[in-house]
Amino acid sequence: MDQVAAVIDAESTRPIARSNRNRSTLLAGAWLALLVGVLVGTAVARAPTLSPFDEGTHADYAYQVAHGHIPHAGSLGAVEISREEACHGVSVPTRTRLPPCGTPDPPVGENYNFGHPPLYYAITGVIARLADAAVPGGHFVTAARLVGIGWLWAGAMALFLAIRAFGVPARYATAGAALLPLVPGVLYASSTVTNDAAAAVSGGVALLVLARILVRGRAGWLVPAVATFGVTATKVLNALPLLVVAAVLSVLAVVAWRRDGDQIRARALLKVVLGIGAGFVLVYQGWALF
């Protein structure tokens, strides 16, 4: 009877625990959204000049994808982005002199960033195009920069959920995730138009995949494969955190096989490793062929 009562008590407390967990997640999401919005919004407002790290071509890529065109070798940039670039200026002196702001037909050059996969540019470009249409006047670059709020918030939330999955209380997980936008390099990438803005999401997703396997014991290969495919499609280098996870799982598979004699677990872990590898190769080789 005592065992039955214990089971009933445990079942009755599960909805309460789930409700508290959902409430803490919503609260953390709201606080992180406020923090990220203030920091990225301030950075965009106070630094209107373009980054020298190819921000003009990144913005052009997003603009062109949003208008149904994928840049390729030899393709020229959009005149609209050249107009905005002339008015924004570049944050450091360059050998290339920009035309005066307001030049109706400024010169355009080749978009040499065509080799990157298109997922970051598609998401950023479509959202920025909708925002630019709502506020006429040629503000696509600024709108695309502000999309970085969403990218950084998604990365902070992924990190929060990963920390929680490892058993850390919500308040400490929130504090840990809040450190992400305080890293200067992360904030800089998130307040300019660059596919490096998706790197924070990639790191958080990698930790979630690791927690899913090591903490929750869910060693299915499909979710890690899809996650790797998605982050690689934002930028090939963004797959690095998941490739590190694959290396860790490879070691654990060898340990499970050689030391523990657990061949079932070893095979399951190796399937995850192969799934991560397949997701990476599909994007890397597929986009190169395209």
Coordinates of C-alpha atoms in Angstrom, one line a residue:
M1 CA 0.0 0.0 0.0
D2 CA 2.8 2.4 0.8
Q3 CA 4.4 1.8 -2.6
V4 CA 1.0 2.5 -4.3
A5 CA 0.6 5.7 -2.3
A6 CA 4.1 6.8 -3.3
V7 CA 3.4 6.2 -7.0
I8 CA 0.1 8.2 -6.7
D9 CA 1.9 11.1 -4.9
A10 CA 4.6 11.1 -7.6
E11 CA 2.0 11.1 -10.4
S12 CA 0.1 13.9 -8.8
T13 CA 3.1 16.2 -8.4
R14 CA 4.3 15.8 -12.1
P15 CA 1.8 18.3 -13.5
I16 CA 2.8 20.9 -10.9
A17 CA 6.5 20.3 -11.6
R18 CA 5.9 20.6 -15.3
S19 CA 3.9 23.8 -14.8
N20 CA 6.7 25.3 -12.7
R21 CA 9.2 24.4 -15.3
N22 CA 7.2 26.0 -18.1
R23 CA 6.7 29.1 -16.0
S24 CA 10.4 29.4 -15.3
T25 CA 11.2 28.9 -19.0
L26 CA 8.8 31.6 -20.0
L27 CA 10.1 34.0 -17.4
A28 CA 13.7 33.3 -18.5
G29 CA 12.7 33.8 -22.1
A30 CA 11.2 37.2 -21.3
W31 CA 14.2 38.4 -19.4
L32 CA 16.6 37.2 -22.0
A33 CA 14.6 38.8 -24.8
L34 CA 14.6 42.2 -22.9
L35 CA 18.4 41.9 -22.3
V36 CA 19.2 40.9 -25.9
G37 CA 16.8 43.5 -27.4
V38 CA 18.4 46.4 -25.4
L39 CA 22.0 45.4 -26.1
V40 CA 21.6 44.6 -29.8
G41 CA 19.2 47.6 -30.4
T42 CA 21.7 49.9 -28.7
A43 CA 24.6 48.6 -30.7
V44 CA 22.7 49.0 -34.0
A45 CA 21.6 52.5 -33.1
R46 CA 25.0 53.8 -31.9
A47 CA 27.1 52.2 -34.7
P48 CA 25.4 52.8 -38.0
T49 CA 28.5 52.3 -40.1
L50 CA 29.0 48.9 -41.7
S51 CA 31.4 46.4 -40.4
P52 CA 34.6 46.0 -42.5
F53 CA 34.1 42.2 -42.2
D54 CA 32.2 41.9 -45.5
E55 CA 28.9 43.2 -44.0
G56 CA 28.0 44.8 -47.3
T57 CA 28.2 41.4 -49.2
H58 CA 26.4 39.6 -46.4
A59 CA 23.6 42.1 -46.5
D60 CA 23.5 41.8 -50.3
Y61 CA 23.2 38.0 -50.1
A62 CA 20.3 38.3 -47.7
Y63 CA 18.6 40.9 -49.9
Q64 CA 19.0 38.8 -53.0
V65 CA 17.8 35.6 -51.5
A66 CA 14.7 37.5 -50.1
H67 CA 14.0 38.6 -53.7
G68 CA 14.3 35.1 -55.1
H69 CA 17.9 35.1 -56.4
I70 CA 20.9 33.2 -55.0
P71 CA 24.3 34.9 -55.7
H72 CA 26.8 32.9 -57.6
A73 CA 30.3 33.3 -59.0
G74 CA 30.4 36.4 -61.1
S75 CA 27.0 37.8 -60.1
L76 CA 26.8 41.4 -59.2
G77 CA 25.4 42.9 -56.0
A78 CA 22.0 44.7 -55.8
V79 CA 22.0 48.5 -56.5
E80 CA 19.7 49.0 -53.5
I81 CA 22.3 47.6 -51.1
S82 CA 25.0 49.8 -52.7
R83 CA 22.8 52.8 -52.1
E84 CA 22.4 51.9 -48.4
E85 CA 26.1 51.1 -48.1
A86 CA 27.0 54.6 -49.4
C87 CA 24.8 56.2 -46.8
H88 CA 26.0 54.0 -43.9
G89 CA 29.7 54.2 -44.7
V90 CA 32.2 51.7 -43.4
S91 CA 33.6 51.8 -39.8
V92 CA 37.2 51.7 -40.9
P93 CA 39.0 53.4 -43.8
T94 CA 39.2 51.3 -46.9
R95 CA 40.9 51.6 -50.3
T96 CA 37.5 51.6 -52.0
R97 CA 35.9 55.0 -51.9
L98 CA 32.1 54.9 -51.6
P99 CA 30.0 57.3 -53.7
P100 CA 28.1 60.1 -51.9
C101 CA 24.9 59.2 -50.1
G102 CA 21.9 59.7 -52.4
T103 CA 23.7 58.6 -55.6
P104 CA 20.9 57.1 -57.7
D105 CA 22.9 54.5 -59.5
P106 CA 26.1 53.7 -57.5
P107 CA 28.6 51.1 -58.8
V108 CA 28.2 47.5 -57.7
G109 CA 30.7 44.7 -57.4
E110 CA 30.7 40.9 -57.3
N111 CA 29.2 39.3 -54.2
Y112 CA 32.2 37.1 -53.3
N113 CA 30.4 35.5 -50.3
F114 CA 28.3 33.4 -52.7
G115 CA 29.9 30.2 -51.4
H116 CA 28.1 30.2 -48.0
P117 CA 24.9 28.1 -47.6
P118 CA 21.8 30.2 -47.7
L119 CA 19.7 29.4 -44.6
Y120 CA 20.9 32.3 -42.5
Y121 CA 20.4 34.7 -45.4
A122 CA 17.0 33.4 -46.3
I123 CA 15.7 33.8 -42.7
T124 CA 17.3 37.2 -42.2
G125 CA 16.5 38.5 -45.6
V126 CA 12.8 37.6 -45.6
I127 CA 12.2 39.1 -42.2
A128 CA 14.2 42.2 -43.1
R129 CA 12.3 42.6 -46.4
L130 CA 9.0 42.5 -44.6
A131 CA 10.2 45.1 -42.1
D132 CA 11.7 47.3 -44.8
A133 CA 8.4 47.2 -46.6
A134 CA 6.5 48.3 -43.5
V135 CA 8.9 51.3 -43.0
P136 CA 9.6 52.8 -46.5
G137 CA 12.8 54.6 -47.1
G138 CA 15.5 52.0 -47.8
H139 CA 16.3 50.5 -44.3
F140 CA 17.0 46.9 -45.3
V141 CA 20.5 46.8 -43.8
T142 CA 19.2 48.2 -40.4
A143 CA 16.3 45.8 -40.4
A144 CA 18.6 42.9 -41.2
R145 CA 20.8 43.9 -38.3
L146 CA 17.9 44.0 -35.9
V147 CA 17.0 40.4 -36.9
G148 CA 20.2 39.6 -34.9
I149 CA 18.0 40.1 -31.8
G150 CA 16.1 37.0 -32.8
W151 CA 19.3 35.0 -33.6
L152 CA 21.0 35.9 -30.3
W153 CA 17.8 35.3 -28.3
A154 CA 17.5 31.9 -29.9
G155 CA 21.1 31.1 -29.0
A156 CA 20.6 32.3 -25.4
M157 CA 17.4 30.2 -25.0
A158 CA 19.1 27.1 -26.4
L159 CA 21.9 27.6 -23.9
F160 CA 19.4 28.1 -21.1
L161 CA 17.5 24.9 -22.0
A162 CA 20.8 23.0 -22.3
I163 CA 21.9 24.1 -18.9
R164 CA 18.6 23.2 -17.4
A165 CA 18.8 19.8 -19.1
F166 CA 22.0 19.1 -17.1
G167 CA 20.0 19.7 -13.9
V168 CA 21.0 23.3 -13.1
P169 CA 18.3 25.4 -11.3
A170 CA 16.5 27.9 -13.5
R171 CA 17.9 31.0 -11.9
Y172 CA 21.5 29.9 -12.5
A173 CA 20.7 28.7 -16.0
T174 CA 19.2 32.2 -16.7
A175 CA 22.3 33.8 -15.4
G176 CA 24.5 31.6 -17.5
A177 CA 22.5 32.3 -20.6
A178 CA 22.6 36.0 -19.9
L179 CA 26.4 35.9 -20.1
L180 CA 26.2 35.1 -23.8
P181 CA 25.1 38.6 -25.1
L182 CA 27.7 40.1 -22.8
V183 CA 30.5 38.6 -24.8
P184 CA 31.7 41.4 -27.1
G185 CA 32.4 39.2 -30.1
V186 CA 28.9 37.5 -29.8
L187 CA 27.2 40.9 -29.5
Y188 CA 29.1 42.3 -32.4
A189 CA 28.2 39.5 -34.7
S190 CA 24.6 39.7 -33.6
S191 CA 24.3 43.4 -34.3
T192 CA 25.7 43.3 -37.8
V193 CA 24.6 41.4 -40.9
T194 CA 26.8 38.2 -40.9
N195 CA 26.1 34.5 -40.8
D196 CA 28.3 34.4 -37.7
A197 CA 25.2 35.6 -35.9
A198 CA 23.9 32.0 -36.0
A199 CA 27.0 30.6 -34.2
A200 CA 25.4 31.1 -30.8
V201 CA 22.4 29.1 -31.8
S202 CA 24.7 26.3 -33.1
G203 CA 26.6 26.1 -29.7
G204 CA 23.4 25.9 -27.8
V205 CA 21.9 23.3 -30.0
A206 CA 25.1 21.2 -29.7
L207 CA 24.8 21.3 -25.9
L208 CA 21.1 20.3 -26.1
V209 CA 22.0 17.3 -28.3
L210 CA 24.7 16.3 -25.8
A211 CA 22.3 16.6 -22.9
R212 CA 19.6 14.7 -24.8
I213 CA 21.9 11.7 -25.1
L214 CA 23.9 11.8 -21.8
V215 CA 21.2 13.0 -19.4
R216 CA 18.0 11.9 -20.9
G217 CA 19.4 8.7 -22.4
R218 CA 17.7 9.3 -25.8
A219 CA 20.3 8.1 -28.3
G220 CA 18.3 8.4 -31.5
W221 CA 20.3 9.6 -34.5
L222 CA 17.6 11.5 -36.5
V223 CA 17.4 14.6 -34.2
P224 CA 21.2 15.1 -34.1
A225 CA 21.4 14.6 -37.9
V226 CA 18.6 17.2 -38.6
A227 CA 20.2 19.6 -36.1
T228 CA 23.6 19.3 -37.8
F229 CA 22.0 19.8 -41.2
G230 CA 20.3 23.0 -40.0
V231 CA 23.3 24.6 -38.3
T232 CA 25.6 23.7 -41.2
A233 CA 23.1 25.3 -43.6
T234 CA 23.7 28.7 -41.8
K235 CA 27.4 28.4 -42.2
V236 CA 29.7 25.5 -42.6
L237 CA 31.9 26.5 -39.6
N238 CA 28.8 26.7 -37.4
A239 CA 28.8 22.9 -37.5
L240 CA 32.0 22.8 -35.4
P241 CA 30.2 22.4 -32.0
L242 CA 28.2 19.4 -33.2
L243 CA 31.3 17.9 -34.8
V244 CA 32.9 18.2 -31.3
V245 CA 29.9 16.4 -29.9
A246 CA 30.4 13.6 -32.5
A247 CA 34.0 13.3 -31.4
V248 CA 33.0 13.0 -27.7
L249 CA 30.3 10.4 -28.6
S250 CA 32.9 8.4 -30.6
V251 CA 35.1 8.2 -27.5
L252 CA 32.1 7.2 -25.3
A253 CA 31.2 4.5 -27.9
V254 CA 34.7 3.0 -27.7
V255 CA 34.6 3.1 -23.9
A256 CA 31.1 1.4 -23.9
W257 CA 32.4 -1.3 -26.2
R258 CA 35.8 -2.0 -24.9
R259 CA 35.5 -1.4 -21.1
D260 CA 31.8 -2.0 -20.3
G261 CA 31.1 -4.5 -23.0
D262 CA 27.8 -2.7 -23.8
Q263 CA 27.7 -3.2 -27.6
I264 CA 24.1 -2.0 -27.8
R265 CA 24.9 1.4 -26.4
A266 CA 28.1 1.6 -28.4
R267 CA 26.2 1.0 -31.7
A268 CA 23.5 3.5 -30.7
L269 CA 26.2 6.2 -30.1
L270 CA 28.0 5.4 -33.3
K271 CA 24.7 5.8 -35.2
V272 CA 24.4 9.3 -33.7
V273 CA 28.0 10.0 -34.8
L274 CA 27.2 8.9 -38.4
G275 CA 24.0 10.9 -38.4
I276 CA 25.9 14.1 -37.4
G277 CA 28.5 13.3 -40.1
A278 CA 25.8 12.7 -42.7
G279 CA 24.0 16.0 -41.8
F280 CA 27.3 17.9 -42.2
V281 CA 28.4 16.2 -45.4
L282 CA 25.0 16.7 -47.1
V283 CA 25.2 20.4 -46.7
Y284 CA 28.9 20.8 -47.3
Q285 CA 29.2 18.7 -50.4
G286 CA 25.7 19.4 -51.6
W287 CA 26.1 23.1 -51.6
A288 CA 29.6 22.9 -53.1
L289 CA 28.1 20.9 -56.0
F290 CA 25.2 23.4 -56.3

